[in-house]
mmCIF file of C-alpha atoms and ligand atoms in Angstrom:
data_model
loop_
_atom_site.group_PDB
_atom_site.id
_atom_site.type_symbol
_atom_site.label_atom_id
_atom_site.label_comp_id
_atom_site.label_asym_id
_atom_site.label_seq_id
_atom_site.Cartn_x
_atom_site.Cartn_y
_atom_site.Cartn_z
ATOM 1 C CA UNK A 525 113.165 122.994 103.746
ATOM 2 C CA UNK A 526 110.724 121.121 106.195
ATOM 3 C CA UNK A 527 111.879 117.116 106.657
ATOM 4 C CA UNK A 528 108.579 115.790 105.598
ATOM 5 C CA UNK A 529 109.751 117.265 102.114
ATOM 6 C CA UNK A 530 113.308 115.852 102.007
ATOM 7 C CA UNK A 531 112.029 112.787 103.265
ATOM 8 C CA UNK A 532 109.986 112.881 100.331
ATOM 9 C CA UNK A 533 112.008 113.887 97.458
ATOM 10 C CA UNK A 534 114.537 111.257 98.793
ATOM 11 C CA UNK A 535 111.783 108.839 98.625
ATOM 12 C CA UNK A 536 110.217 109.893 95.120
ATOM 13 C CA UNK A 537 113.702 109.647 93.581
ATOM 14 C CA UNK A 538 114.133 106.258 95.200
ATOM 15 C CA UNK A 539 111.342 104.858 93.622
ATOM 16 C CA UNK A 540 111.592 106.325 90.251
ATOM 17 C CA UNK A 541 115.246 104.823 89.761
ATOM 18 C CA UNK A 542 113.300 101.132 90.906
ATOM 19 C CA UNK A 543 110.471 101.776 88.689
ATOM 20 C CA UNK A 544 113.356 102.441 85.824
ATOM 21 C CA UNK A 545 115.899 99.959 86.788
ATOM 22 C CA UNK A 546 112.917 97.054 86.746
ATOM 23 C CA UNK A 547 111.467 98.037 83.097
ATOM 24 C CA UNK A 548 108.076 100.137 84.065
ATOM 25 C CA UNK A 549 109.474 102.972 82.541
ATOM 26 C CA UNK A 550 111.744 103.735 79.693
ATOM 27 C CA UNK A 551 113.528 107.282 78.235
ATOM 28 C CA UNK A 552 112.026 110.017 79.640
ATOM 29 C CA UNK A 553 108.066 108.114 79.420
ATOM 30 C CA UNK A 554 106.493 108.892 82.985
ATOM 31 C CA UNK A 555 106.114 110.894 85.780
ATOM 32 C CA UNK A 556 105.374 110.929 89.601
ATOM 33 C CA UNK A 557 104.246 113.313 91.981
ATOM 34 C CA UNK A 558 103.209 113.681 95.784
ATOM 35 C CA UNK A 559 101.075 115.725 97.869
ATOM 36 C CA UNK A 560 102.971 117.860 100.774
ATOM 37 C CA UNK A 561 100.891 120.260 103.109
ATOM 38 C CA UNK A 562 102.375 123.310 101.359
ATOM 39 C CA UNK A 563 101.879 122.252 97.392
ATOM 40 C CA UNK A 564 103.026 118.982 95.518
ATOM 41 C CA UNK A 565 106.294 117.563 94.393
ATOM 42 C CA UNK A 566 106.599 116.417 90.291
ATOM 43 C CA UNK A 567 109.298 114.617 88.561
ATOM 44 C CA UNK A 568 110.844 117.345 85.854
ATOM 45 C CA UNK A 569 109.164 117.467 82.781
ATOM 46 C CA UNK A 570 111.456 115.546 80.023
ATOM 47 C CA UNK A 571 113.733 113.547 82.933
ATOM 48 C CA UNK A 572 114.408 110.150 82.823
ATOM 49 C CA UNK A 573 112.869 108.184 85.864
ATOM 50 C CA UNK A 574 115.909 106.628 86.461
ATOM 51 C CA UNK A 575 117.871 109.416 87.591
ATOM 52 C CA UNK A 576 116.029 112.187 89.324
ATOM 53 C CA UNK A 577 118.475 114.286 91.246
ATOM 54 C CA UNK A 578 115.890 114.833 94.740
ATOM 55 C CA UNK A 579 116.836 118.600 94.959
ATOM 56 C CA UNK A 580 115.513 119.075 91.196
ATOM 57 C CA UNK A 581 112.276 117.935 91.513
ATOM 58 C CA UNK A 582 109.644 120.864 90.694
ATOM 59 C CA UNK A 583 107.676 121.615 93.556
ATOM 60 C CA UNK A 584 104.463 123.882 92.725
ATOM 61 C CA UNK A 585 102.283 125.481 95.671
ATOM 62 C CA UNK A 586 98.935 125.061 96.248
ATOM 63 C CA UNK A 587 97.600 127.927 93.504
ATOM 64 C CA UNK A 588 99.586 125.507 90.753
ATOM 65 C CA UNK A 589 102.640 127.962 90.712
ATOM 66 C CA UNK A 590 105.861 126.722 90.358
ATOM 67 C CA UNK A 591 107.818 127.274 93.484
ATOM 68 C CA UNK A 592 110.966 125.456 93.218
ATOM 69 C CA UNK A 593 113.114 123.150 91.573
ATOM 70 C CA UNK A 594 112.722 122.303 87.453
ATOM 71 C CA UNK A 595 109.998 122.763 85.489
ATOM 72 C CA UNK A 596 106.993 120.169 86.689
ATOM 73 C CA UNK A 597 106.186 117.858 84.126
ATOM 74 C CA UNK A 598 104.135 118.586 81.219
ATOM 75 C CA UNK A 599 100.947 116.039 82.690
ATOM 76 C CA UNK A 600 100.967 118.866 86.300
ATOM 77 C CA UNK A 601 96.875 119.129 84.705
ATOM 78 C CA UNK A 602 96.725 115.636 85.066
ATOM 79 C CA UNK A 603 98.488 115.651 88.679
ATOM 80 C CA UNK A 604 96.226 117.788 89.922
ATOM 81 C CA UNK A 605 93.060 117.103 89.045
ATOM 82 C CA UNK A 606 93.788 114.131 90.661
ATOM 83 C CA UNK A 607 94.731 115.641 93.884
ATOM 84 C CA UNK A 608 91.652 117.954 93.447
ATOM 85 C CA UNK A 609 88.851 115.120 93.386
ATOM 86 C CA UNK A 610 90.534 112.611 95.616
ATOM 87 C CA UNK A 611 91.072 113.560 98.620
ATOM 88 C CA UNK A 612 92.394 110.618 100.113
ATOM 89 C CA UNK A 613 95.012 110.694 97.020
ATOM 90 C CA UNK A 614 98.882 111.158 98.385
ATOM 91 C CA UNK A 615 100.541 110.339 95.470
ATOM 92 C CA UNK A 616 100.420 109.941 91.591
ATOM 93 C CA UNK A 617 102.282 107.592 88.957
ATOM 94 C CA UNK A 618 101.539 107.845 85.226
ATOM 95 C CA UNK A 619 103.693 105.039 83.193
ATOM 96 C CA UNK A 620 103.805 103.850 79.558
ATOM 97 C CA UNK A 621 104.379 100.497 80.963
ATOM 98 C CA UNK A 622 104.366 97.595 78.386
ATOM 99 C CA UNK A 623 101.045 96.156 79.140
ATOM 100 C CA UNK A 624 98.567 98.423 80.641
ATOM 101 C CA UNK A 625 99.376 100.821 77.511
ATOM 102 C CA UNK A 626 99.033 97.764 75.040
ATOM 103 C CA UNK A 627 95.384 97.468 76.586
ATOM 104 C CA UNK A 628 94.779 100.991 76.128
ATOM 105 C CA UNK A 629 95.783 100.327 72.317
ATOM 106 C CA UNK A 630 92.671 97.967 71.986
ATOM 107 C CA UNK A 631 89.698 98.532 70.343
ATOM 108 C CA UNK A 632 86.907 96.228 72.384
ATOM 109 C CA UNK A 633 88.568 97.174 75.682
ATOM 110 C CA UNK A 634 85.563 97.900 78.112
ATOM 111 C CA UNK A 635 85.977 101.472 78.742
ATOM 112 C CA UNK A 636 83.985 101.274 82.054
ATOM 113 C CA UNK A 637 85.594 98.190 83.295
ATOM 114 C CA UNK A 638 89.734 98.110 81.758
ATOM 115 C CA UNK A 639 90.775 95.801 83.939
ATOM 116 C CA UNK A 640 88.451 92.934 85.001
ATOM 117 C CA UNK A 641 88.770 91.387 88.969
ATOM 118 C CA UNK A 642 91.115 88.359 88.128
ATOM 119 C CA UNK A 643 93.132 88.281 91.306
ATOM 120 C CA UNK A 644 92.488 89.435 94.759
ATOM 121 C CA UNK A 645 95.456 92.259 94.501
ATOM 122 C CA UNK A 646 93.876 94.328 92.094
ATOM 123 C CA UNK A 647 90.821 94.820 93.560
ATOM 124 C CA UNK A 648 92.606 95.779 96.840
ATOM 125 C CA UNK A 649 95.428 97.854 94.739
ATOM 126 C CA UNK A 650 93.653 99.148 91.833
ATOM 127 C CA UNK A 651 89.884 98.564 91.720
ATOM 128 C CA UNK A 652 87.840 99.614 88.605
ATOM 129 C CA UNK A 653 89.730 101.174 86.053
ATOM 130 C CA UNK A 654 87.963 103.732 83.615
ATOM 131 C CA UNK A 655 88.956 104.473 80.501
ATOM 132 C CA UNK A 656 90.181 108.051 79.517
ATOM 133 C CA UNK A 657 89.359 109.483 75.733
ATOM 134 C CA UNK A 658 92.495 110.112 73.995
ATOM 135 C CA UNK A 659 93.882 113.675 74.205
ATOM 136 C CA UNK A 660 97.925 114.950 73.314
ATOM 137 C CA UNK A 661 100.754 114.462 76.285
ATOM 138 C CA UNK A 662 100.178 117.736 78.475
ATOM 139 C CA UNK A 663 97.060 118.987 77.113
ATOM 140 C CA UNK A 664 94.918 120.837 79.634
ATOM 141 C CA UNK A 665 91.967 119.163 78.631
ATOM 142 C CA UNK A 666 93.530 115.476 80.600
ATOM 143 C CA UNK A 667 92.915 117.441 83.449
ATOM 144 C CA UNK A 668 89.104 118.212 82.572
ATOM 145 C CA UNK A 669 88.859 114.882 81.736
ATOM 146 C CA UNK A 670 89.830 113.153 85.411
ATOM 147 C CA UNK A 671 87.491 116.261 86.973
ATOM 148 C CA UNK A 672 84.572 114.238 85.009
ATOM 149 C CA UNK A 673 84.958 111.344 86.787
ATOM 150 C CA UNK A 674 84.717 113.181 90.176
ATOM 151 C CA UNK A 675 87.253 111.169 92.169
ATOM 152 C CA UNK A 676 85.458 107.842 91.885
ATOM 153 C CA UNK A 677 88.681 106.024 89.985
ATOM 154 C CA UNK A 678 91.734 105.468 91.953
ATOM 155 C CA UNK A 679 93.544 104.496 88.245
ATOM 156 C CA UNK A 680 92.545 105.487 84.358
ATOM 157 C CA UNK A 681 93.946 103.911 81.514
ATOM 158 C CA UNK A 682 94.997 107.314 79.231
ATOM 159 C CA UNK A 683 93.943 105.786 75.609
ATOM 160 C CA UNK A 684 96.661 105.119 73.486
ATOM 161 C CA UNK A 685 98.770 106.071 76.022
ATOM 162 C CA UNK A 686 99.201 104.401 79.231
ATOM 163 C CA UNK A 687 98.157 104.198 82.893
ATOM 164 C CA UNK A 688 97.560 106.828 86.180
ATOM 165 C CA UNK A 689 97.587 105.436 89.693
ATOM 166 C CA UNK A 690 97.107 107.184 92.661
ATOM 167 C CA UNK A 691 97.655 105.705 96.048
ATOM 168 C CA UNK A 692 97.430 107.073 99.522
ATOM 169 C CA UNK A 693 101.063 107.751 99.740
ATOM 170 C CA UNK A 694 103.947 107.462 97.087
ATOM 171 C CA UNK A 695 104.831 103.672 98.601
ATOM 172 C CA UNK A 696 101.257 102.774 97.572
ATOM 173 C CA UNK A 697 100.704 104.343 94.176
ATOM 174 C CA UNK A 698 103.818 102.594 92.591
ATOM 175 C CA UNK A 699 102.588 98.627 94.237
ATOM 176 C CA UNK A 700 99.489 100.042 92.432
ATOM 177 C CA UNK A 701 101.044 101.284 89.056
ATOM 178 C CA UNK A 702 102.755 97.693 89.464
ATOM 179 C CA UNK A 703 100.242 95.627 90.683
ATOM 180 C CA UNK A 704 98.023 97.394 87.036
ATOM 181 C CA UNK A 705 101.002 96.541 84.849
ATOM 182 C CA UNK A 706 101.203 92.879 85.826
ATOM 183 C CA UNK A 707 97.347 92.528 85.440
ATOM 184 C CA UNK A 708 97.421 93.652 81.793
ATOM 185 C CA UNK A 709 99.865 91.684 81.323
ATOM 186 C CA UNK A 710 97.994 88.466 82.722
ATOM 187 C CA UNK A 711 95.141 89.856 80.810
ATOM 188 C CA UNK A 712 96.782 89.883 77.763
ATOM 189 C CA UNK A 713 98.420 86.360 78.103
ATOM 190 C CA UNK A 714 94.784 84.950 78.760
ATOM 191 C CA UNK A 715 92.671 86.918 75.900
ATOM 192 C CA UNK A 716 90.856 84.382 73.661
ATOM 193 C CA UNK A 717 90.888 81.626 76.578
ATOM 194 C CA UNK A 718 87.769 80.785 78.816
ATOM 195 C CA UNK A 719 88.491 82.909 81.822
ATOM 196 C CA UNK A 720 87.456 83.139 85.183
ATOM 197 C CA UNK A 721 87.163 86.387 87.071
ATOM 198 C CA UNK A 722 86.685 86.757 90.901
ATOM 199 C CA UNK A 723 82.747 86.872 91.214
ATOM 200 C CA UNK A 724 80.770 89.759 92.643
ATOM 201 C CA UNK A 725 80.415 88.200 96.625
ATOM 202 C CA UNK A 726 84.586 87.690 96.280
ATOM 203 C CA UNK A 727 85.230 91.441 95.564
ATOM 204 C CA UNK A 728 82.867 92.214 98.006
ATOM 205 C CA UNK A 729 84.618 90.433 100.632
ATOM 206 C CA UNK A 730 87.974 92.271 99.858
ATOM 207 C CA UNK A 731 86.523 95.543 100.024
ATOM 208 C CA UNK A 732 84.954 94.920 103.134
ATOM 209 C CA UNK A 733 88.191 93.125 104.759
ATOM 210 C CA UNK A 734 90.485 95.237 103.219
ATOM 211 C CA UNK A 735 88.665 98.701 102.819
ATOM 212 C CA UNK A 736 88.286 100.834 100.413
ATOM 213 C CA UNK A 737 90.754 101.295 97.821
HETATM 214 O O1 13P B 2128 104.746 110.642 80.072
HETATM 215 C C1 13P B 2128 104.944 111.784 79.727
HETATM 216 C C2 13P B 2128 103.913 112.555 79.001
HETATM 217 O O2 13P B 2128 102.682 111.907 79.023
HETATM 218 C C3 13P B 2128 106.262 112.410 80.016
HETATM 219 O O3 13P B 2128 106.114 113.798 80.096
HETATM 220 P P1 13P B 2128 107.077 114.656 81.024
HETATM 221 O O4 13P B 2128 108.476 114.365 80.596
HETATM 222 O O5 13P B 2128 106.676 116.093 80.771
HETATM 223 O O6 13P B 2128 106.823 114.224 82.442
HETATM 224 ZN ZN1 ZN B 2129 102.710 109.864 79.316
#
């Protein structure tokens, strides 16, 4: 096995056990992949974040076989679709974290706009988020879904289900996931009170100092 790919299972099960330990995920809710030059790595379908064993994680090639390791986790339609229409995409989280799935639960949620610009991290992290119609865990259709929105969202909110971040490398996807998670949060703790978002010039001048997301 190449080094780039130890390097990176070692990494991905890293940062699953942090994204466990610290609450993002709980059970076996979740899953995490990342691109290699050969195929991509996924977490095992039905694993816990918390304790994925680096030599276990499924690795499928770039036709979508499986090539190695466990079977790939249920959302691999998801996975890839995102890898398919965003180029730029190294890695992808999907959590059921606390807050970005309570504002998938809500019924006047925005659907082009989930998550409005109310600090200067989430427009750099996350940028718009788009809401995705509801469809079962690991139906094929998820993946037809993220092929509609060709590549123009780095994150979705899954309705009634939770979020999917993708980030230029796995480092970057998880401050994403994160960085989404703390935002619905603050969004939640401010809905019903006067609130001011970051104005169109302000996101503007984050894109164009800190590039495109
Ligand atoms: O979050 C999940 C389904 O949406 C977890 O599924 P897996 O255990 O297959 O990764
Ligand atoms: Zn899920």
């Amino acid at each position: 096995m190449k080094s780039e790919e130890l390097v990176l299972r070692q990494q991905m099960s890293e940062l699953c056990a942090s994204l466990f330990e610290r609450g993002f995920s709980v059970g076996t809710a979740g899953n995490v992949s990342a691109r290699l030059h050969d195929g991509i790595l996924m977490t095992p379908t039905n694993s816990t974040l918390g304790d994925i064993n680096p030599e276990r994680i499924a690795k499928i090639d770039l036709d979508g076989n499986h090539v190695s390791g466990d079977k790939p986790t249920k959302e691999v339609f998801l996975h890839q679709a995102f890898y398919e229409t965003r180029p730029e995409a190294g890695a992808v989280v999907h959590l059921h974290s606390t807050w970005a799935t309570a504002l998938s639960c809500l019924e006047d949620i925005n659907p082009d706009d989930c998550i409005p610009p109310l600090t200067p991290y989430v427009v750099m992290r996350v940028g718009t988020v788009k809401l995705v119609p509801y469809v079962k865990p690991g139906d094929p259709k998820s993946g037809d879904l993220i092929r509609e929105l060709s590549g123009k969202y780095s994150a979705v909110l899954l309705a009634n289900h939770g979020p999917v971040v993708s980030g230029k490398d796995l480092f970057s996807a998880v401050c994403a996931a994160e960085e989404l998670e703390e935002t619905a949060k603050l969004l939640v703790a401010l809905r019903g009170m006067p609130t001011r978002t970051l104005d169109a010039e302000q996101v503007a001048e984050l894109k164009e100092t800190f590039g495109r997301i």
